Every structure is written in C-alpha cells, then in structure tokens.
Amino acid sequence: MLNPKTKIVALTLAAALASCCGVVLLAACGSKGSEPVKAGPTAPTGPGTPAAKVAQDAFTKAAADFKDQEKAGAPDYSALEKQFREVVKSDPRFAEAYYNLGVIAEKQNKSAEAMNDYKDALKANPKYAPAAQNEAVLLVALGKDDDALKLLEQFIKDEPAAAGPKVQLAQLYQARKRYEDAENQCRAVLQREPKNLSAFETLAT
C-alpha cells in the first residue's frame, strides 16, 4: 500500500486533469510536471465586456507561453507570474489565473505563496475544485492534515458532486483508519461516475 500522503499527491493530478473545465496549468502540489491547457471561464467579468476580453486574451497568451517554455525545458517563472498577475489585475474573478499562479509558486518551492494563490482562486470561484484539491495536498505536505480534512469536508458540503475532492477526502479518512467514511465517499463518487479510476483505486487499498 502506498503511503496515504504520497497517494493523495499522485491522485490529485489525475483528478484535476479529469475534472478541470477552465484554462489551467494542471499540476498537483509537490509535482514538478505540468500539463498546460488553454481554455477559460465563459465570462470572467460579464458577457461581452471589454475587461472580460482583455483578461481572456492575456490568459490565453500566458498559458501558451507556459506550454512553449515547458516544452523547451526553460520556463521563465518570473515572467509567467507577471503575465498571470496582469490577468487577475484585469479581472480579479479569474480563478484559473490564481490557480496557475499557485502552480508556478509551487514549482519554485514557494509554499506560502502557492497557498495564498489557491485561496484566492477559491475566493474568486468557491466552486473551483482544482484549487481546493491542490490546497489540500499542500496542507498535507506541510503536516496540516486536520486543516486539509476541514477544507475538503467544507468544500464537499458546498459542492457535493465534486469527485476529485471526495476521493482525496476518502484517502485522508483511510489514513485515519476511518474506513467506513472512506468507502462512503468513494461509493458516492462511483454512483455519479462509475468509471472513476481514482475512486476504484482508493476502494481497493
């Protein structure tokens, strides 16, 4: 059996990749890899507003730059951070941009900055599961398991259909030998998503 904390880190990336619907640089806490994806919120500041287009265009360019730089093996994190800061300056409700800033901070081992960015992403969009997932993984990595548990329980209370956070919560329950609670979370995921591999893997441990 994998160490529960190690497995949570590993599965967070898979869950984020499976559940994300915005433009993000998908990478779990503690992971140096990334999968840049170009997308974005439908209307960050309202349909058709100039600010929405400015933010979206800036985000699309920043995401493309990140992808190209990662492919070349020479990402300029300082420059990328400035680009995403400009996005949230144009639109403070652009949760995906805050999330990307958190990923960039983690890649530079700046845990405190990453934590703040994930929190800002959730303030911008309380339903944005990837930010909750990465914040929870970061909390576990910092030895703050209780805080991670509370974060995920509250997120799931507000967003009961969120599969990724449910699987993470199940893993934390397993680490505390709360096996029945862990099983309930996984089975709740499988009721909605019968082919959810992370839920199956967690049940099997």
PDB file of C-alpha atoms in Angstrom:
ATOM      1  CA  MET A   1       0.000   0.000   0.000  1.00  0.00           C
ATOM      2  CA  LEU A   2       1.265   3.462  -0.826  1.00  0.00           C
ATOM      3  CA  ASN A   3       1.871   5.904   1.941  1.00  0.00           C
ATOM      4  CA  PRO A   4      -1.510   7.729   2.205  1.00  0.00           C
ATOM      5  CA  LYS A   5       0.085  11.143   1.824  1.00  0.00           C
ATOM      6  CA  THR A   6       2.073  10.057  -1.226  1.00  0.00           C
ATOM      7  CA  LYS A   7      -1.011   8.610  -2.852  1.00  0.00           C
ATOM      8  CA  ILE A   8      -3.002  11.782  -2.264  1.00  0.00           C
ATOM      9  CA  VAL A   9      -0.364  13.765  -4.131  1.00  0.00           C
ATOM     10  CA  ALA A  10      -0.353  11.284  -7.001  1.00  0.00           C
ATOM     11  CA  LEU A  11      -4.107  11.158  -7.386  1.00  0.00           C
ATOM     12  CA  THR A  12      -4.637  14.877  -7.171  1.00  0.00           C
ATOM     13  CA  LEU A  13      -3.066  15.382 -10.578  1.00  0.00           C
ATOM     14  CA  ALA A  14      -5.289  12.715 -12.130  1.00  0.00           C
ATOM     15  CA  ALA A  15      -8.362  14.164 -10.510  1.00  0.00           C
ATOM     16  CA  ALA A  16      -7.533  17.678 -11.619  1.00  0.00           C
ATOM     17  CA  LEU A  17      -6.926  16.531 -15.173  1.00  0.00           C
ATOM     18  CA  ALA A  18     -10.246  14.700 -15.174  1.00  0.00           C
ATOM     19  CA  SER A  19     -12.376  17.410 -13.620  1.00  0.00           C
ATOM     20  CA  CYS A  20     -10.928  20.709 -14.822  1.00  0.00           C
ATOM     21  CA  CYS A  21     -13.057  22.747 -17.174  1.00  0.00           C
ATOM     22  CA  GLY A  22     -11.126  26.016 -17.254  1.00  0.00           C
ATOM     23  CA  VAL A  23      -7.788  27.225 -18.556  1.00  0.00           C
ATOM     24  CA  VAL A  24      -5.197  25.931 -16.176  1.00  0.00           C
ATOM     25  CA  LEU A  25      -1.658  24.757 -15.885  1.00  0.00           C
ATOM     26  CA  LEU A  26      -2.583  21.442 -14.372  1.00  0.00           C
ATOM     27  CA  ALA A  27      -0.119  20.211 -11.789  1.00  0.00           C
ATOM     28  CA  ALA A  28      -0.658  18.745  -8.370  1.00  0.00           C
ATOM     29  CA  CYS A  29       1.067  20.052  -5.291  1.00  0.00           C
ATOM     30  CA  GLY A  30       4.507  18.583  -4.925  1.00  0.00           C
ATOM     31  CA  SER A  31       4.689  17.713  -8.627  1.00  0.00           C
ATOM     32  CA  LYS A  32       7.268  19.308 -10.874  1.00  0.00           C
ATOM     33  CA  GLY A  33       5.414  18.240 -14.013  1.00  0.00           C
ATOM     34  CA  SER A  34       2.641  20.142 -15.698  1.00  0.00           C
ATOM     35  CA  GLU A  35       0.101  19.855 -18.483  1.00  0.00           C
ATOM     36  CA  PRO A  36      -0.640  23.349 -19.811  1.00  0.00           C
ATOM     37  CA  VAL A  37      -4.147  23.653 -21.200  1.00  0.00           C
ATOM     38  CA  LYS A  38      -5.695  26.615 -22.964  1.00  0.00           C
ATOM     39  CA  ALA A  39      -9.282  27.397 -22.015  1.00  0.00           C
ATOM     40  CA  GLY A  40     -11.005  29.865 -19.768  1.00  0.00           C
ATOM     41  CA  PRO A  41     -14.128  30.923 -17.960  1.00  0.00           C
ATOM     42  CA  THR A  42     -17.013  31.737 -20.229  1.00  0.00           C
ATOM     43  CA  ALA A  43     -17.441  35.293 -18.950  1.00  0.00           C
ATOM     44  CA  PRO A  44     -14.909  36.355 -16.280  1.00  0.00           C
ATOM     45  CA  THR A  45     -16.397  39.814 -15.828  1.00  0.00           C
ATOM     46  CA  GLY A  46     -19.657  39.531 -17.686  1.00  0.00           C
ATOM     47  CA  PRO A  47     -20.627  38.646 -21.243  1.00  0.00           C
ATOM     48  CA  GLY A  48     -19.015  40.814 -23.888  1.00  0.00           C
ATOM     49  CA  THR A  49     -17.358  43.305 -21.565  1.00  0.00           C
ATOM     50  CA  PRO A  50     -14.001  44.795 -22.593  1.00  0.00           C
ATOM     51  CA  ALA A  51     -12.416  43.661 -19.320  1.00  0.00           C
ATOM     52  CA  ALA A  52     -13.509  40.093 -19.988  1.00  0.00           C
ATOM     53  CA  LYS A  53     -11.797  40.056 -23.381  1.00  0.00           C
ATOM     54  CA  VAL A  54      -8.623  41.670 -22.051  1.00  0.00           C
ATOM     55  CA  ALA A  55      -8.361  39.095 -19.268  1.00  0.00           C
ATOM     56  CA  GLN A  56      -9.171  36.152 -21.517  1.00  0.00           C
ATOM     57  CA  ASP A  57      -6.689  37.201 -24.193  1.00  0.00           C
ATOM     58  CA  ALA A  58      -3.956  37.773 -21.611  1.00  0.00           C
ATOM     59  CA  PHE A  59      -4.661  34.412 -20.029  1.00  0.00           C
ATOM     60  CA  THR A  60      -4.595  32.561 -23.341  1.00  0.00           C
ATOM     61  CA  LYS A  61      -1.219  34.094 -24.196  1.00  0.00           C
ATOM     62  CA  ALA A  62       0.220  33.308 -20.748  1.00  0.00           C
ATOM     63  CA  ALA A  63      -0.953  29.695 -20.955  1.00  0.00           C
ATOM     64  CA  ALA A  64       0.530  29.317 -24.443  1.00  0.00           C
ATOM     65  CA  ASP A  65       3.829  30.839 -23.286  1.00  0.00           C
ATOM     66  CA  PHE A  66       3.975  28.460 -20.352  1.00  0.00           C
ATOM     67  CA  LYS A  67       3.345  25.467 -22.611  1.00  0.00           C
ATOM     68  CA  ASP A  68       6.050  26.529 -25.049  1.00  0.00           C
ATOM     69  CA  GLN A  69       8.578  27.246 -22.306  1.00  0.00           C
ATOM     70  CA  GLU A  70       7.924  23.934 -20.563  1.00  0.00           C
ATOM     71  CA  LYS A  71       8.361  22.129 -23.869  1.00  0.00           C
ATOM     72  CA  ALA A  72      11.665  23.904 -24.395  1.00  0.00           C
ATOM     73  CA  GLY A  73      12.746  22.996 -20.858  1.00  0.00           C
ATOM     74  CA  ALA A  74      13.407  26.585 -19.843  1.00  0.00           C
ATOM     75  CA  PRO A  75      10.355  28.145 -18.171  1.00  0.00           C
ATOM     76  CA  ASP A  76      10.758  31.736 -17.046  1.00  0.00           C
ATOM     77  CA  TYR A  77       8.589  31.569 -13.935  1.00  0.00           C
ATOM     78  CA  SER A  78       9.157  35.203 -13.041  1.00  0.00           C
ATOM     79  CA  ALA A  79       7.873  36.387 -16.416  1.00  0.00           C
ATOM     80  CA  LEU A  80       4.975  33.926 -16.354  1.00  0.00           C
ATOM     81  CA  GLU A  81       3.963  35.111 -12.908  1.00  0.00           C
ATOM     82  CA  LYS A  82       3.864  38.696 -14.164  1.00  0.00           C
ATOM     83  CA  GLN A  83       1.651  37.636 -17.047  1.00  0.00           C
ATOM     84  CA  PHE A  84      -0.879  35.908 -14.810  1.00  0.00           C
ATOM     85  CA  ARG A  85      -0.797  38.796 -12.329  1.00  0.00           C
ATOM     86  CA  GLU A  86      -1.849  41.046 -15.178  1.00  0.00           C
ATOM     87  CA  VAL A  87      -4.772  38.707 -15.820  1.00  0.00           C
ATOM     88  CA  VAL A  88      -6.103  38.972 -12.276  1.00  0.00           C
ATOM     89  CA  LYS A  89      -5.434  42.698 -12.300  1.00  0.00           C
ATOM     90  CA  SER A  90      -7.789  42.954 -15.278  1.00  0.00           C
ATOM     91  CA  ASP A  91     -10.251  40.510 -13.767  1.00  0.00           C
ATOM     92  CA  PRO A  92      -9.965  39.664 -10.042  1.00  0.00           C
ATOM     93  CA  ARG A  93     -12.532  36.894 -10.514  1.00  0.00           C
ATOM     94  CA  PHE A  94     -10.382  34.863 -12.902  1.00  0.00           C
ATOM     95  CA  ALA A  95      -9.953  31.787 -10.665  1.00  0.00           C
ATOM     96  CA  GLU A  96      -7.917  29.807 -13.187  1.00  0.00           C
ATOM     97  CA  ALA A  97      -5.254  32.506 -13.278  1.00  0.00           C
ATOM     98  CA  TYR A  98      -4.871  32.412  -9.491  1.00  0.00           C
ATOM     99  CA  TYR A  99      -4.634  28.634  -9.710  1.00  0.00           C
ATOM    100  CA  ASN A 100      -1.864  28.872 -12.295  1.00  0.00           C
ATOM    101  CA  LEU A 101      -0.017  31.311 -10.047  1.00  0.00           C
ATOM    102  CA  GLY A 102      -0.200  28.718  -7.296  1.00  0.00           C
ATOM    103  CA  VAL A 103       1.273  26.078  -9.586  1.00  0.00           C
ATOM    104  CA  ILE A 104       4.085  28.433 -10.608  1.00  0.00           C
ATOM    105  CA  ALA A 105       4.814  29.226  -6.960  1.00  0.00           C
ATOM    106  CA  GLU A 106       4.999  25.538  -6.095  1.00  0.00           C
ATOM    107  CA  LYS A 107       7.405  24.875  -8.931  1.00  0.00           C
ATOM    108  CA  GLN A 108       9.693  27.380  -7.200  1.00  0.00           C
ATOM    109  CA  ASN A 109       9.129  25.759  -3.788  1.00  0.00           C
ATOM    110  CA  LYS A 110       7.243  28.813  -2.544  1.00  0.00           C
ATOM    111  CA  SER A 111       4.626  27.022  -0.470  1.00  0.00           C
ATOM    112  CA  ALA A 112       3.277  30.086   1.335  1.00  0.00           C
ATOM    113  CA  GLU A 113       2.714  31.966  -1.921  1.00  0.00           C
ATOM    114  CA  ALA A 114       1.105  28.929  -3.506  1.00  0.00           C
ATOM    115  CA  MET A 115      -1.262  28.585  -0.566  1.00  0.00           C
ATOM    116  CA  ASN A 116      -2.344  32.209  -0.892  1.00  0.00           C
ATOM    117  CA  ASP A 117      -2.899  31.827  -4.627  1.00  0.00           C
ATOM    118  CA  TYR A 118      -5.070  28.733  -4.176  1.00  0.00           C
ATOM    119  CA  LYS A 119      -7.075  30.562  -1.526  1.00  0.00           C
ATOM    120  CA  ASP A 120      -7.514  33.499  -3.888  1.00  0.00           C
ATOM    121  CA  ALA A 121      -8.710  31.107  -6.596  1.00  0.00           C
ATOM    122  CA  LEU A 122     -11.367  29.786  -4.243  1.00  0.00           C
ATOM    123  CA  LYS A 123     -12.383  33.306  -3.260  1.00  0.00           C
ATOM    124  CA  ALA A 124     -12.779  34.123  -6.944  1.00  0.00           C
ATOM    125  CA  ASN A 125     -14.750  30.930  -7.552  1.00  0.00           C
ATOM    126  CA  PRO A 126     -15.727  28.881  -4.467  1.00  0.00           C
ATOM    127  CA  LYS A 127     -16.745  26.008  -6.768  1.00  0.00           C
ATOM    128  CA  TYR A 128     -13.326  25.638  -8.387  1.00  0.00           C
ATOM    129  CA  ALA A 129     -12.321  22.128  -7.319  1.00  0.00           C
ATOM    130  CA  PRO A 130      -8.710  22.025  -8.640  1.00  0.00           C
ATOM    131  CA  ALA A 131      -7.748  24.872  -6.297  1.00  0.00           C
ATOM    132  CA  ALA A 132      -9.306  23.113  -3.314  1.00  0.00           C
ATOM    133  CA  GLN A 133      -7.548  19.902  -4.267  1.00  0.00           C
ATOM    134  CA  ASN A 134      -4.112  21.464  -4.585  1.00  0.00           C
ATOM    135  CA  GLU A 135      -4.539  23.461  -1.393  1.00  0.00           C
ATOM    136  CA  ALA A 136      -5.457  20.265   0.446  1.00  0.00           C
ATOM    137  CA  VAL A 137      -2.424  18.417  -0.905  1.00  0.00           C
ATOM    138  CA  LEU A 138      -0.178  21.304   0.069  1.00  0.00           C
ATOM    139  CA  LEU A 139      -1.628  21.309   3.585  1.00  0.00           C
ATOM    140  CA  VAL A 140      -0.907  17.581   3.907  1.00  0.00           C
ATOM    141  CA  ALA A 141       2.641  18.114   2.662  1.00  0.00           C
ATOM    142  CA  LEU A 142       3.078  20.766   5.372  1.00  0.00           C
ATOM    143  CA  GLY A 143       1.821  18.352   8.021  1.00  0.00           C
ATOM    144  CA  LYS A 144      -1.503  20.141   8.433  1.00  0.00           C
ATOM    145  CA  ASP A 145      -3.723  17.121   7.887  1.00  0.00           C
ATOM    146  CA  ASP A 146      -6.511  18.440  10.116  1.00  0.00           C
ATOM    147  CA  ASP A 147      -6.742  21.624   8.065  1.00  0.00           C
ATOM    148  CA  ALA A 148      -6.808  19.621   4.841  1.00  0.00           C
ATOM    149  CA  LEU A 149      -9.610  17.469   6.219  1.00  0.00           C
ATOM    150  CA  LYS A 150     -11.666  20.502   7.207  1.00  0.00           C
ATOM    151  CA  LEU A 151     -11.087  22.167   3.839  1.00  0.00           C
ATOM    152  CA  LEU A 152     -12.254  19.145   1.865  1.00  0.00           C
ATOM    153  CA  GLU A 153     -15.225  18.429   4.116  1.00  0.00           C
ATOM    154  CA  GLN A 154     -16.448  22.001   3.773  1.00  0.00           C
ATOM    155  CA  PHE A 155     -15.873  22.037   0.027  1.00  0.00           C
ATOM    156  CA  ILE A 156     -17.830  18.816  -0.427  1.00  0.00           C
ATOM    157  CA  LYS A 157     -20.603  20.109   1.795  1.00  0.00           C
ATOM    158  CA  ASP A 158     -20.949  23.076  -0.558  1.00  0.00           C
ATOM    159  CA  GLU A 159     -20.252  21.075  -3.749  1.00  0.00           C
ATOM    160  CA  PRO A 160     -21.471  17.506  -3.154  1.00  0.00           C
ATOM    161  CA  ALA A 161     -20.937  16.478  -6.784  1.00  0.00           C
ATOM    162  CA  ALA A 162     -17.181  17.232  -6.757  1.00  0.00           C
ATOM    163  CA  ALA A 163     -15.499  13.877  -7.424  1.00  0.00           C
ATOM    164  CA  GLY A 164     -11.817  14.790  -7.005  1.00  0.00           C
ATOM    165  CA  PRO A 165     -12.167  16.313  -3.540  1.00  0.00           C
ATOM    166  CA  LYS A 166     -14.305  13.343  -2.441  1.00  0.00           C
ATOM    167  CA  VAL A 167     -11.554  10.889  -3.389  1.00  0.00           C
ATOM    168  CA  GLN A 168      -8.952  12.994  -1.602  1.00  0.00           C
ATOM    169  CA  LEU A 169     -11.141  13.097   1.483  1.00  0.00           C
ATOM    170  CA  ALA A 170     -11.532   9.326   1.308  1.00  0.00           C
ATOM    171  CA  GLN A 171      -7.743   8.962   1.291  1.00  0.00           C
ATOM    172  CA  LEU A 172      -7.423  11.162   4.359  1.00  0.00           C
ATOM    173  CA  TYR A 173     -10.113   9.113   6.083  1.00  0.00           C
ATOM    174  CA  GLN A 174      -8.163   5.954   5.263  1.00  0.00           C
ATOM    175  CA  ALA A 175      -5.031   7.450   6.786  1.00  0.00           C
ATOM    176  CA  ARG A 176      -7.038   7.935   9.986  1.00  0.00           C
ATOM    177  CA  LYS A 177      -8.490   4.417   9.795  1.00  0.00           C
ATOM    178  CA  ARG A 178     -11.962   5.804   9.179  1.00  0.00           C
ATOM    179  CA  TYR A 179     -12.538   3.110   6.607  1.00  0.00           C
ATOM    180  CA  GLU A 180     -16.314   3.259   6.513  1.00  0.00           C
ATOM    181  CA  ASP A 181     -16.254   7.003   5.889  1.00  0.00           C
ATOM    182  CA  ALA A 182     -13.654   6.496   3.153  1.00  0.00           C
ATOM    183  CA  GLU A 183     -15.756   3.835   1.473  1.00  0.00           C
ATOM    184  CA  ASN A 184     -18.844   6.031   1.589  1.00  0.00           C
ATOM    185  CA  GLN A 185     -17.034   8.854  -0.180  1.00  0.00           C
ATOM    186  CA  CYS A 186     -15.722   6.562  -2.918  1.00  0.00           C
ATOM    187  CA  ARG A 187     -19.063   4.898  -3.487  1.00  0.00           C
ATOM    188  CA  ALA A 188     -20.726   8.301  -3.712  1.00  0.00           C
ATOM    189  CA  VAL A 189     -18.278   9.182  -6.494  1.00  0.00           C
ATOM    190  CA  LEU A 190     -18.885   5.907  -8.310  1.00  0.00           C
ATOM    191  CA  GLN A 191     -22.626   6.419  -8.232  1.00  0.00           C
ATOM    192  CA  ARG A 192     -22.142   9.513 -10.354  1.00  0.00           C
ATOM    193  CA  GLU A 193     -19.033   8.384 -12.230  1.00  0.00           C
ATOM    194  CA  PRO A 194     -18.988   4.558 -12.496  1.00  0.00           C
ATOM    195  CA  LYS A 195     -15.615   4.585 -14.305  1.00  0.00           C
ATOM    196  CA  ASN A 196     -13.770   6.884 -11.906  1.00  0.00           C
ATOM    197  CA  LEU A 197     -10.395   5.129 -11.622  1.00  0.00           C
ATOM    198  CA  SER A 198      -9.207   7.089  -8.594  1.00  0.00           C
ATOM    199  CA  ALA A 199     -12.274   6.036  -6.598  1.00  0.00           C
ATOM    200  CA  PHE A 200     -11.759   2.400  -7.558  1.00  0.00           C
ATOM    201  CA  GLU A 201      -8.087   2.508  -6.636  1.00  0.00           C
ATOM    202  CA  THR A 202      -8.842   4.079  -3.276  1.00  0.00           C
ATOM    203  CA  LEU A 203     -11.502   1.454  -2.518  1.00  0.00           C
ATOM    204  CA  ALA A 204      -9.051  -1.302  -3.375  1.00  0.00           C
ATOM    205  CA  THR A 205      -6.461  -0.279  -0.791  1.00  0.00           C
TER     206      THR A 205
END
